[in-house]
mmCIF file of C-alpha atoms and ligand atoms in Angstrom:
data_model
loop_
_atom_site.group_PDB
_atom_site.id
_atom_site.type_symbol
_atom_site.label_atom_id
_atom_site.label_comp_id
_atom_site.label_asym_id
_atom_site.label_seq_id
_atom_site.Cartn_x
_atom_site.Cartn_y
_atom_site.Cartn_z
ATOM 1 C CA UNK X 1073 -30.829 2.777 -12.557
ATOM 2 C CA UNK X 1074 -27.618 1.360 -14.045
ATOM 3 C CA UNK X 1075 -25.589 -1.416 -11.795
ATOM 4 C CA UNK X 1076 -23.306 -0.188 -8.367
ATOM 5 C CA UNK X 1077 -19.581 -1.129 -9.384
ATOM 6 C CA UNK X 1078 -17.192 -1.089 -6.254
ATOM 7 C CA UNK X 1079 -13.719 -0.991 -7.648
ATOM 8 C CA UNK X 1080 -10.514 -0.967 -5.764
ATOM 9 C CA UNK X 1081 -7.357 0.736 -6.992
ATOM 10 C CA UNK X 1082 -9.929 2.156 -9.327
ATOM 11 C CA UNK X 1083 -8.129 5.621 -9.748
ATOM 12 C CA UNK X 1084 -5.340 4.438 -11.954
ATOM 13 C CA UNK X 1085 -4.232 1.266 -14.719
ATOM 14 C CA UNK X 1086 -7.374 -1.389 -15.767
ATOM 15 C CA UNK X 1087 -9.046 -0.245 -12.507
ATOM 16 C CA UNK X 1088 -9.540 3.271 -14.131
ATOM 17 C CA UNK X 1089 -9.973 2.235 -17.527
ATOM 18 C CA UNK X 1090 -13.324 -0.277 -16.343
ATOM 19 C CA UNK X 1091 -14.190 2.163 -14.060
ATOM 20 C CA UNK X 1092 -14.824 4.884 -17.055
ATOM 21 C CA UNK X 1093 -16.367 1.639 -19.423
ATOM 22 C CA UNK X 1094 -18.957 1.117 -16.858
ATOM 23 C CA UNK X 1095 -19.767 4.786 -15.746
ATOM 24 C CA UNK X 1096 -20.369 5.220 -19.851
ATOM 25 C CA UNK X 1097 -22.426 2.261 -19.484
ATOM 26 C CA UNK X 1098 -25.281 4.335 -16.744
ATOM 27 C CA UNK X 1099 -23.401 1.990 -13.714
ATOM 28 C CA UNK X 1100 -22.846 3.917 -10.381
ATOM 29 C CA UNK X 1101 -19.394 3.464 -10.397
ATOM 30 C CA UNK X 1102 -17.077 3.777 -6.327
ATOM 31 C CA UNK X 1103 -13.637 3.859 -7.007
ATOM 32 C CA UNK X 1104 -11.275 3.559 -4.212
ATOM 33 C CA UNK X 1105 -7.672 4.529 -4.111
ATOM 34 C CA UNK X 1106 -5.243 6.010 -1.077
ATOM 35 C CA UNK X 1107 -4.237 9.322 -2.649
ATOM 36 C CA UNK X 1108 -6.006 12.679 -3.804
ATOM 37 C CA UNK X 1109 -3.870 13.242 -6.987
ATOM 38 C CA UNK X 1110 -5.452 9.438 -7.887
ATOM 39 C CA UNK X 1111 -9.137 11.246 -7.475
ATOM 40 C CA UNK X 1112 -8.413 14.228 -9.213
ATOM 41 C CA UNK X 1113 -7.205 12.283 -12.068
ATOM 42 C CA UNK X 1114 -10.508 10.268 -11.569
ATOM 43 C CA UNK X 1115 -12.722 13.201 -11.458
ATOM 44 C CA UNK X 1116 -10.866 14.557 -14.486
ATOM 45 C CA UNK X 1117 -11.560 11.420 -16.769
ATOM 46 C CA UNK X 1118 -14.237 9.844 -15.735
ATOM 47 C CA UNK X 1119 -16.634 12.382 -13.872
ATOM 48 C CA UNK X 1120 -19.440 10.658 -13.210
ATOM 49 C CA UNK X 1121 -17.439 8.277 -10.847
ATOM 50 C CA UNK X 1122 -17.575 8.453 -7.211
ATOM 51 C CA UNK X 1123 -13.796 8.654 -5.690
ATOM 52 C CA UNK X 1124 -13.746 7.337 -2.168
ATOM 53 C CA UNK X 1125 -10.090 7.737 -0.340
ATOM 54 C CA UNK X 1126 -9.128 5.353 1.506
ATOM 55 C CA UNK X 1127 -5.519 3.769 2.428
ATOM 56 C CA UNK X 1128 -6.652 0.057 2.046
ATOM 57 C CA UNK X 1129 -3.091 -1.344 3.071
ATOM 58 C CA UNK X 1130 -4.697 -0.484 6.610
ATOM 59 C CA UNK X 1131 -7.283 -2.861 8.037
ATOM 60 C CA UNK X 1132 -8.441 -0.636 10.017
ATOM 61 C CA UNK X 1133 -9.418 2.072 7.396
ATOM 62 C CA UNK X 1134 -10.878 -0.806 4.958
ATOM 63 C CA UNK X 1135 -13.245 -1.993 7.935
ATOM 64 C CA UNK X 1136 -14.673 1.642 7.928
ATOM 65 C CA UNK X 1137 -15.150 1.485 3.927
ATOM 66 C CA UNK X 1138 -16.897 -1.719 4.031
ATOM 67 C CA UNK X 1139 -18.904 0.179 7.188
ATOM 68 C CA UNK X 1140 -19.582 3.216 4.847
ATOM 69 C CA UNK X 1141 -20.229 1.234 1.540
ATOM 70 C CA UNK X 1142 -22.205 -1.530 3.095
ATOM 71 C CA UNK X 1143 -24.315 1.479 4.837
ATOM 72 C CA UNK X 1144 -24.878 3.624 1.549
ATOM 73 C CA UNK X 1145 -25.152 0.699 -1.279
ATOM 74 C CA UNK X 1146 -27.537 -1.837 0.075
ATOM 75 C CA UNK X 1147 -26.548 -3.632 -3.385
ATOM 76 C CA UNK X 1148 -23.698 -4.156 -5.348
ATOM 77 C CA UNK X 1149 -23.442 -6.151 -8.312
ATOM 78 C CA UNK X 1150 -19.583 -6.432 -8.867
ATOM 79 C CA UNK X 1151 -16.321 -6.124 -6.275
ATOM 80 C CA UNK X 1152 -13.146 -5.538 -8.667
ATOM 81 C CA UNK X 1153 -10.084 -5.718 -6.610
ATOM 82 C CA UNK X 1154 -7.286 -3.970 -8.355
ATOM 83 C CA UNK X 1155 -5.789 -1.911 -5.479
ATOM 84 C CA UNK X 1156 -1.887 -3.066 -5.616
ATOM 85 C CA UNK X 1157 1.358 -1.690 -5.338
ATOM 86 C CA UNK X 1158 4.836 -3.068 -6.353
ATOM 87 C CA UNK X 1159 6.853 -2.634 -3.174
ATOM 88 C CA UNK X 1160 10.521 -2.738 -4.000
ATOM 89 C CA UNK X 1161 11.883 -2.348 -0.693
ATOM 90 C CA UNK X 1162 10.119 -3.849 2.109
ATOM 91 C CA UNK X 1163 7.949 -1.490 4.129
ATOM 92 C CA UNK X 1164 6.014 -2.280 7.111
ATOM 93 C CA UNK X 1165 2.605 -0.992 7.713
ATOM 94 C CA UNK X 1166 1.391 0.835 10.833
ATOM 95 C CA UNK X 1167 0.012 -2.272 12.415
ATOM 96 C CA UNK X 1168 2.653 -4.298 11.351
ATOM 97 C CA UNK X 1169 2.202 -6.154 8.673
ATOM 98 C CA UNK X 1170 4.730 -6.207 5.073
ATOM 99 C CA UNK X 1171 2.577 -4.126 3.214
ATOM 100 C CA UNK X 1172 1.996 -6.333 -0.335
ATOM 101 C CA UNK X 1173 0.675 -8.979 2.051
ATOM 102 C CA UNK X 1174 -1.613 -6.243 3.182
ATOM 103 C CA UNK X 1175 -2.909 -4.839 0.798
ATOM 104 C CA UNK X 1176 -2.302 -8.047 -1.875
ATOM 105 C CA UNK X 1177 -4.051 -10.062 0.510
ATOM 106 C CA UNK X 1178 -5.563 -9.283 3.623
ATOM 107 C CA UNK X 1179 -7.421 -6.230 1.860
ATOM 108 C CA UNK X 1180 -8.686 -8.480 -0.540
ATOM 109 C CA UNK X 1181 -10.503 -10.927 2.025
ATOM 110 C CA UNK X 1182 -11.609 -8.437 3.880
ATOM 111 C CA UNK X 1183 -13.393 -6.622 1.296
ATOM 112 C CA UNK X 1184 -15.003 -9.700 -0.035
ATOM 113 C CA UNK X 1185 -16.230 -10.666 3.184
ATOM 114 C CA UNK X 1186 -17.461 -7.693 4.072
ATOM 115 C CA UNK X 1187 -19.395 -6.775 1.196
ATOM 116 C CA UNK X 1188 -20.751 -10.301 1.291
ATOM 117 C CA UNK X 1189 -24.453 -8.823 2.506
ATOM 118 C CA UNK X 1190 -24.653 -6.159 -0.592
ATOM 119 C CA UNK X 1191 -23.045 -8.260 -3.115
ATOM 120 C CA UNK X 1192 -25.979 -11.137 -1.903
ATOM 121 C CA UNK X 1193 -28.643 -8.364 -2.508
ATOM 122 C CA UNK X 1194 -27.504 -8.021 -6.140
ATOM 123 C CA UNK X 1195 -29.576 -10.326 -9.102
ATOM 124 C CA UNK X 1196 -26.310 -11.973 -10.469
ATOM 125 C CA UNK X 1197 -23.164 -10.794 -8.217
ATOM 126 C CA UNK X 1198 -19.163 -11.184 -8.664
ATOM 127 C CA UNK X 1199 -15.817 -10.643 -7.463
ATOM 128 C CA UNK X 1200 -13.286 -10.102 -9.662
ATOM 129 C CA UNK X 1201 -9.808 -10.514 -8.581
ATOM 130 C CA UNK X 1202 -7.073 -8.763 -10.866
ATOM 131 C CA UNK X 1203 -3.846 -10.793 -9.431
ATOM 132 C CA UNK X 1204 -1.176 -12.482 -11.366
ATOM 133 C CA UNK X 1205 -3.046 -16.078 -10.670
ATOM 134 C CA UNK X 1206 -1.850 -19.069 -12.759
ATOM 135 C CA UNK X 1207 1.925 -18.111 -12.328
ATOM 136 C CA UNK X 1208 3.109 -20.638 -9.470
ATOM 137 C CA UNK X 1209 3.410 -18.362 -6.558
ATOM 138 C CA UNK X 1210 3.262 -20.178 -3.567
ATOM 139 C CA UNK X 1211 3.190 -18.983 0.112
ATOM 140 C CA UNK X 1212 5.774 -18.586 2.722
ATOM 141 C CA UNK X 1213 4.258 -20.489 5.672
ATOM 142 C CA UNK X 1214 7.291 -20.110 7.997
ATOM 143 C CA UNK X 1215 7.690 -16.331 7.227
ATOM 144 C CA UNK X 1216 4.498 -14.723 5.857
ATOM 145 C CA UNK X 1217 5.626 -11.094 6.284
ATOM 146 C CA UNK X 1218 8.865 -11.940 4.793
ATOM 147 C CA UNK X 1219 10.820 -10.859 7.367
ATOM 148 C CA UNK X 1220 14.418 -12.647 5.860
ATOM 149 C CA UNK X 1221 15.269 -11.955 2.753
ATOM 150 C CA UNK X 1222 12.548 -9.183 1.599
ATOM 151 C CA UNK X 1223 12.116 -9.893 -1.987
ATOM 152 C CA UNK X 1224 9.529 -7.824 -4.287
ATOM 153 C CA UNK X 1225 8.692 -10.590 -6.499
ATOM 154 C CA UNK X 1226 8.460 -12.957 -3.829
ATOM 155 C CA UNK X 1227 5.858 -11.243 -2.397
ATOM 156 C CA UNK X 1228 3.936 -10.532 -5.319
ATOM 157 C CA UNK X 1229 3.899 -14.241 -6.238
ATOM 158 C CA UNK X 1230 2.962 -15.148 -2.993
ATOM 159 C CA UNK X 1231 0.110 -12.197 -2.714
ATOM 160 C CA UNK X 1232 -0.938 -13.826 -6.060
ATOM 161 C CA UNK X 1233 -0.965 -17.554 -4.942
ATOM 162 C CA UNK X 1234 -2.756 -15.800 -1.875
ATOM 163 C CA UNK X 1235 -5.577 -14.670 -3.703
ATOM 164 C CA UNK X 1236 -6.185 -18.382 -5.600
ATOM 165 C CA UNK X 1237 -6.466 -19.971 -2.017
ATOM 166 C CA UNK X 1238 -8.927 -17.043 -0.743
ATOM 167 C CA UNK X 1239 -10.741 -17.444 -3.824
ATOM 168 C CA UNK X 1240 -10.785 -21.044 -3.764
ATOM 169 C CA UNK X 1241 -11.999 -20.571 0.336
ATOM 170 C CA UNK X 1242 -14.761 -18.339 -0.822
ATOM 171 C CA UNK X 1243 -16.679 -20.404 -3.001
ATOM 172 C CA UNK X 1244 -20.370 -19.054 -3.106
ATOM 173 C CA UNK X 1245 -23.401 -20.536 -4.730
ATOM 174 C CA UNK X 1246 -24.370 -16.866 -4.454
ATOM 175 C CA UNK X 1247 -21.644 -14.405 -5.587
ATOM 176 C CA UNK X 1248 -19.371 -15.713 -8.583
ATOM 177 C CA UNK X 1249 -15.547 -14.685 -7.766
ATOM 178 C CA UNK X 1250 -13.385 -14.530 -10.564
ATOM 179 C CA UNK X 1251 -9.339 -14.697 -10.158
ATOM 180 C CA UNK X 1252 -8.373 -12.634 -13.324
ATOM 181 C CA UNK X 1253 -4.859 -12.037 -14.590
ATOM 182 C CA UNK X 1254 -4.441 -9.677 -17.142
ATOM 183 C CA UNK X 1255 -0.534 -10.783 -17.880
ATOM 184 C CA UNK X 1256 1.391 -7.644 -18.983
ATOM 185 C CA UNK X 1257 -0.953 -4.518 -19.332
ATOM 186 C CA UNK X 1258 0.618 -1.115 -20.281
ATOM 187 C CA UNK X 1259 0.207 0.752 -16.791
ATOM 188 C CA UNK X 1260 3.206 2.297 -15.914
ATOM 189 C CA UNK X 1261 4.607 -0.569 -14.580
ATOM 190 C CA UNK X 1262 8.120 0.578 -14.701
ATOM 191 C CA UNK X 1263 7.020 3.246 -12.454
ATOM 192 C CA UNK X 1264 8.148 1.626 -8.961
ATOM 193 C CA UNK X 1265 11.695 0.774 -10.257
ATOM 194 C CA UNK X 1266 15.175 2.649 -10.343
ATOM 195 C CA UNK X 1267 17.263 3.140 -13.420
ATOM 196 C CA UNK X 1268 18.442 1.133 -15.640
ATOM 197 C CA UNK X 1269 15.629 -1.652 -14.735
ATOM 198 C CA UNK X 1270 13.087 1.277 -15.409
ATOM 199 C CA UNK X 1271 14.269 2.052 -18.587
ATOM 200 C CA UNK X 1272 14.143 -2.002 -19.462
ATOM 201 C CA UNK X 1273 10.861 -2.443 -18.383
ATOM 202 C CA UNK X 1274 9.671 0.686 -19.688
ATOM 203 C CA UNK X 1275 10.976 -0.498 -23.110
ATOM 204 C CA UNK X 1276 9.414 -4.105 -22.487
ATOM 205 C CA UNK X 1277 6.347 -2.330 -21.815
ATOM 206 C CA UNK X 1278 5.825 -0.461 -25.274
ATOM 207 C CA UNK X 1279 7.189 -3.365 -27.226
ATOM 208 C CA UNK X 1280 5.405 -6.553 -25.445
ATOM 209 C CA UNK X 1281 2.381 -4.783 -22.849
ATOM 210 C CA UNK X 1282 -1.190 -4.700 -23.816
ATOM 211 C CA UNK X 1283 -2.664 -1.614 -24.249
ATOM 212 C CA UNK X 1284 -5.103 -0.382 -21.354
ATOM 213 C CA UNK X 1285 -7.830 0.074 -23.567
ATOM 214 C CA UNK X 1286 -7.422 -3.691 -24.309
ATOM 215 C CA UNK X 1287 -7.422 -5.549 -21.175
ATOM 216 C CA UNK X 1288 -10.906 -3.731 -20.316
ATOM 217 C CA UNK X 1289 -13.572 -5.668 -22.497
ATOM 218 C CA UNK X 1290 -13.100 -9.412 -21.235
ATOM 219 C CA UNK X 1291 -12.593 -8.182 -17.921
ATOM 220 C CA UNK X 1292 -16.265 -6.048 -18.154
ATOM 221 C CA UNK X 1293 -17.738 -9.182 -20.145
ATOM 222 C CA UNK X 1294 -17.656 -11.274 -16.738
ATOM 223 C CA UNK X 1295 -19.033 -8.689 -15.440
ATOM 224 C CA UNK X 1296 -22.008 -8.379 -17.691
ATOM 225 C CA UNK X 1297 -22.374 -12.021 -17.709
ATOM 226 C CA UNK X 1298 -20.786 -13.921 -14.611
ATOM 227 C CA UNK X 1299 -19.548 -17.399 -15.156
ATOM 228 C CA UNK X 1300 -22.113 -19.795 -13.441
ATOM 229 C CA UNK X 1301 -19.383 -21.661 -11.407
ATOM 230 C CA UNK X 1302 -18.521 -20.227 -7.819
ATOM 231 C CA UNK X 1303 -15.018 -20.243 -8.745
ATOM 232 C CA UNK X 1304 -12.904 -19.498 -12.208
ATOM 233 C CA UNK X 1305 -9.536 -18.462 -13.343
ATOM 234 C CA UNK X 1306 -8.802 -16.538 -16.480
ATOM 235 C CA UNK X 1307 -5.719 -15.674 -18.080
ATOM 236 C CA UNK X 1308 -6.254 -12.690 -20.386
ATOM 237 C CA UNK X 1309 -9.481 -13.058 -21.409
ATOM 238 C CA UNK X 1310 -9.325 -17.124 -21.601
ATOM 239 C CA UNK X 1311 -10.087 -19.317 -18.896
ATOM 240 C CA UNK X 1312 -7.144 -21.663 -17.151
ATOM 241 C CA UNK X 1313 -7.468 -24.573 -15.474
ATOM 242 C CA UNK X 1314 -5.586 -24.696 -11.549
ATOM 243 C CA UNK X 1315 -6.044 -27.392 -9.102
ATOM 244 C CA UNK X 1316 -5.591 -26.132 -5.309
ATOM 245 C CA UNK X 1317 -6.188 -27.558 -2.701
ATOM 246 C CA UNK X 1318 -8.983 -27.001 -0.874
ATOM 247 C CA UNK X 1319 -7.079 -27.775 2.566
ATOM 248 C CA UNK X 1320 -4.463 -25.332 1.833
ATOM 249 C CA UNK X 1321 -6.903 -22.917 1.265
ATOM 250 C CA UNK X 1322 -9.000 -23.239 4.512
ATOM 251 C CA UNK X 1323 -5.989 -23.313 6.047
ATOM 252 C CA UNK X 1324 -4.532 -20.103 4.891
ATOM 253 C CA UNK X 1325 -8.230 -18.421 5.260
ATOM 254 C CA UNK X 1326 -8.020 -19.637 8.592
ATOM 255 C CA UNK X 1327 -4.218 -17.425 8.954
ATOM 256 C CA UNK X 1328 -5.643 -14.713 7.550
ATOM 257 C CA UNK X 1329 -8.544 -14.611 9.788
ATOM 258 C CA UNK X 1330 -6.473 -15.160 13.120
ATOM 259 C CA UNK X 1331 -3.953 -12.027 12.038
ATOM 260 C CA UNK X 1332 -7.178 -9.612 10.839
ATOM 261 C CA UNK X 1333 -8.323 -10.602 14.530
ATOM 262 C CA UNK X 1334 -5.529 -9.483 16.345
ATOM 263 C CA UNK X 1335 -5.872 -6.099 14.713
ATOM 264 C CA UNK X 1336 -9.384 -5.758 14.658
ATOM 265 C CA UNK X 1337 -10.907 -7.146 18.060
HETATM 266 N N1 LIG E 2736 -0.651 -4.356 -15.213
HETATM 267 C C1 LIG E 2736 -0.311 -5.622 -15.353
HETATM 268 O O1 LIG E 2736 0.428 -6.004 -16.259
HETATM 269 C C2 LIG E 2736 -0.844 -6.644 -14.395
HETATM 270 C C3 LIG E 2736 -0.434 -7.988 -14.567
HETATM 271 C C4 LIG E 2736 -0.926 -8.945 -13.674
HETATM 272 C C5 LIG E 2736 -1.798 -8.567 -12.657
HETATM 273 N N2 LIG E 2736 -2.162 -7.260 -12.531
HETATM 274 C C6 LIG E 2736 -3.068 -6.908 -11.434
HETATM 275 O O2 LIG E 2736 -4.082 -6.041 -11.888
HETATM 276 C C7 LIG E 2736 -4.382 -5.070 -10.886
HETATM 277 C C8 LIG E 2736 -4.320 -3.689 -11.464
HETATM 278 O O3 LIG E 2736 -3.037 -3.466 -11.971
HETATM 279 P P1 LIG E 2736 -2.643 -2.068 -12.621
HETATM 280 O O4 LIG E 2736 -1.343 -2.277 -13.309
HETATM 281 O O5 LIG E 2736 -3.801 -1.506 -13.352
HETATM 282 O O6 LIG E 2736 -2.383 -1.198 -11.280
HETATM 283 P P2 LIG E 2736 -1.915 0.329 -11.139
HETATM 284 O O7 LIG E 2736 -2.024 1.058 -12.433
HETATM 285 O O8 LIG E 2736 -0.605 0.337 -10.442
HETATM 286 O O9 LIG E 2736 -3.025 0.916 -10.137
HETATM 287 C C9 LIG E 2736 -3.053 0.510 -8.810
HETATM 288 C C10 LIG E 2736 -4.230 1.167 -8.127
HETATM 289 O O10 LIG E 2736 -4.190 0.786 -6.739
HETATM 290 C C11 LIG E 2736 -4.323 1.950 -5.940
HETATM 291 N N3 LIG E 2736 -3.632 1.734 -4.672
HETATM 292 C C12 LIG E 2736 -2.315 1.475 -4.469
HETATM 293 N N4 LIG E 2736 -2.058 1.391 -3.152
HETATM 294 C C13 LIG E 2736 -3.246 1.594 -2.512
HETATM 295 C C14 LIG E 2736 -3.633 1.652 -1.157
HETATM 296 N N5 LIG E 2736 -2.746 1.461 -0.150
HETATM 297 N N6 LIG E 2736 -4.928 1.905 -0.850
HETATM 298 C C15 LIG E 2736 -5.833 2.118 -1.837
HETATM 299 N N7 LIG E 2736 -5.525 2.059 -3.145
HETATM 300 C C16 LIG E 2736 -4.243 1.814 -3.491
HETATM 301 C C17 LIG E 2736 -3.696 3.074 -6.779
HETATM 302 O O11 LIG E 2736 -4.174 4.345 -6.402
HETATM 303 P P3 LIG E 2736 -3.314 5.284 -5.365
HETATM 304 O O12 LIG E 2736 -1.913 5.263 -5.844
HETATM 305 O O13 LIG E 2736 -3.968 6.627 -5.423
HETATM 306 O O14 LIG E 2736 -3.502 4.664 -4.046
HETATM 307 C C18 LIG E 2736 -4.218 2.692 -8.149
HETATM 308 O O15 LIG E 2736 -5.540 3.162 -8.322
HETATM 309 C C19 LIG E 2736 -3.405 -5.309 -9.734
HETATM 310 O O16 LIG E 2736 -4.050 -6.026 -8.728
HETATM 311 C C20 LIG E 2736 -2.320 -6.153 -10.339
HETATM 312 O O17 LIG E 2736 -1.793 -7.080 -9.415
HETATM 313 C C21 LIG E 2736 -1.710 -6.292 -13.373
#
């Protein structure tokens, strides 16, 4: 039997597009993403893929998918987190929290720490992190939900400088995690804004954007073949060196931690 593939946001974009690679490869591909017309579009292309709904801006709702997953795939070889959403107004989640930084961030550590059991039953697992790492975000510490002064880029930097601490906070001997950026990938990335920024990016997108079809190979390659450090950083398809600092990063694990504990006691 081929490999189990979990893949987050796996219904649309590069998640989509490596979910239908590997499901032509024999893997047992999950693909997770919050709405139906995302599964029927997943069922349509790529058929032998197994759409699981879930909303995973929610903590709650991603506790009960690593519940389910960790209960019906005793081993998975690779976590690809590609679950996002560019938020141009803020918008606050049910239990409170700006929802890039939930689903940007807190999703992410959750699902990598609880899928740390299956991923260690796996011969040679990874994580791979889609995230715009390598770009200089940096983090908010006095206002983390970006409460003054909602900005979307602001919190997509910071949900990207997020995921190099976690990463960095992760380090296993065990499962490899990989902070991938693609750069500019043809998705529909002008989707999210209002004219006439849509129409600009949508222009900036044909002209400078890779296609889909593209991105998918050096992104699978890891897969096939994880690097043999616990921790790298790639920048389409080449990898980048980043110092951060391990401090920081147990530090903002440690945030992270204390605010998924006040939801889920
Ligand atoms: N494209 C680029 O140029 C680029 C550049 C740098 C980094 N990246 C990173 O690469 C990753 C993939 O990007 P992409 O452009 O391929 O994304 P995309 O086409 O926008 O797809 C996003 C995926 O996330 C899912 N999703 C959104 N909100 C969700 C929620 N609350 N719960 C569950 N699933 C949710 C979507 O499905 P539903 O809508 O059905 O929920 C969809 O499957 C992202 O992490 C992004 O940060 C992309």
């Amino acid at each position: 039997m081929g490999r189990t593939i979990v893949i987050t946001g796996g219904t649309r974009g590069i998640g989509r597009a490596l979910a239908r690679h590997c499901a032509n490869l024999g893997d047992q591909v999950v693909a997770v993403g919050s709405s139906e017309e995302g599964g029927g579009r997943l069922r349509e292309e790529v058929p032998e893929a197994r759409f699981v709904r879930a909303d995973l801006s929610s903590l709650r709702q991603t506790r009960d998918l690593v519940e389910r997953l960790s209960a019906e795939y005793p081993a998975i070889d690779a976590l690809v987190l590609s679950a996002f959403r560019f938020n141009p107004a803020r918008v606050v989640t049910e239990e409170g929290f700006e929802h890039t930084f939930a689903l940007y961030v807190i999703n992410r550590w959750l699902m990598a720490h609880g899928l740390r059991g299956p991923l260690e039953n796996a011969p040679t697992p990874v994580i791979i992190n889609l995230c715009g790492a390598g770009q200089s975000g940096r983090i908010r510490w006095d206002d983390l939900q970006l409460k003054d002064r909602y900005r979307a880029l602001a919190a997509t930097v910071q949900g990207a400088r997020a995921s190099e601490l976690l990463g960095t906070a992760y380090a296993s001997e065990r499962t490899k995690y990989v902070l991938y950026n693609p750069v500019f990938v043809a998705t529909g990335l002008h989707e999210p804004f209002k004219q006439p920024l849509r129409g600009l990016v949508r222009v900036a997108s044909a002209l400078f954007a890779q296609p889909v079809a593209k991105a998918v190979p050096p992104i699978a390659a890891l897969i096939d073949r994880p690097p043999t450090e616990p921790l790298t950083i790639w920048k389409k398809g080449k990898p980048i060196d980043l110092a951060v600092d391990p401090d920081e990063a147990r530090r903002f694990e440690e945030t992270v931690r204390t605010l998924v504990r006040s939801v889920l006691v």
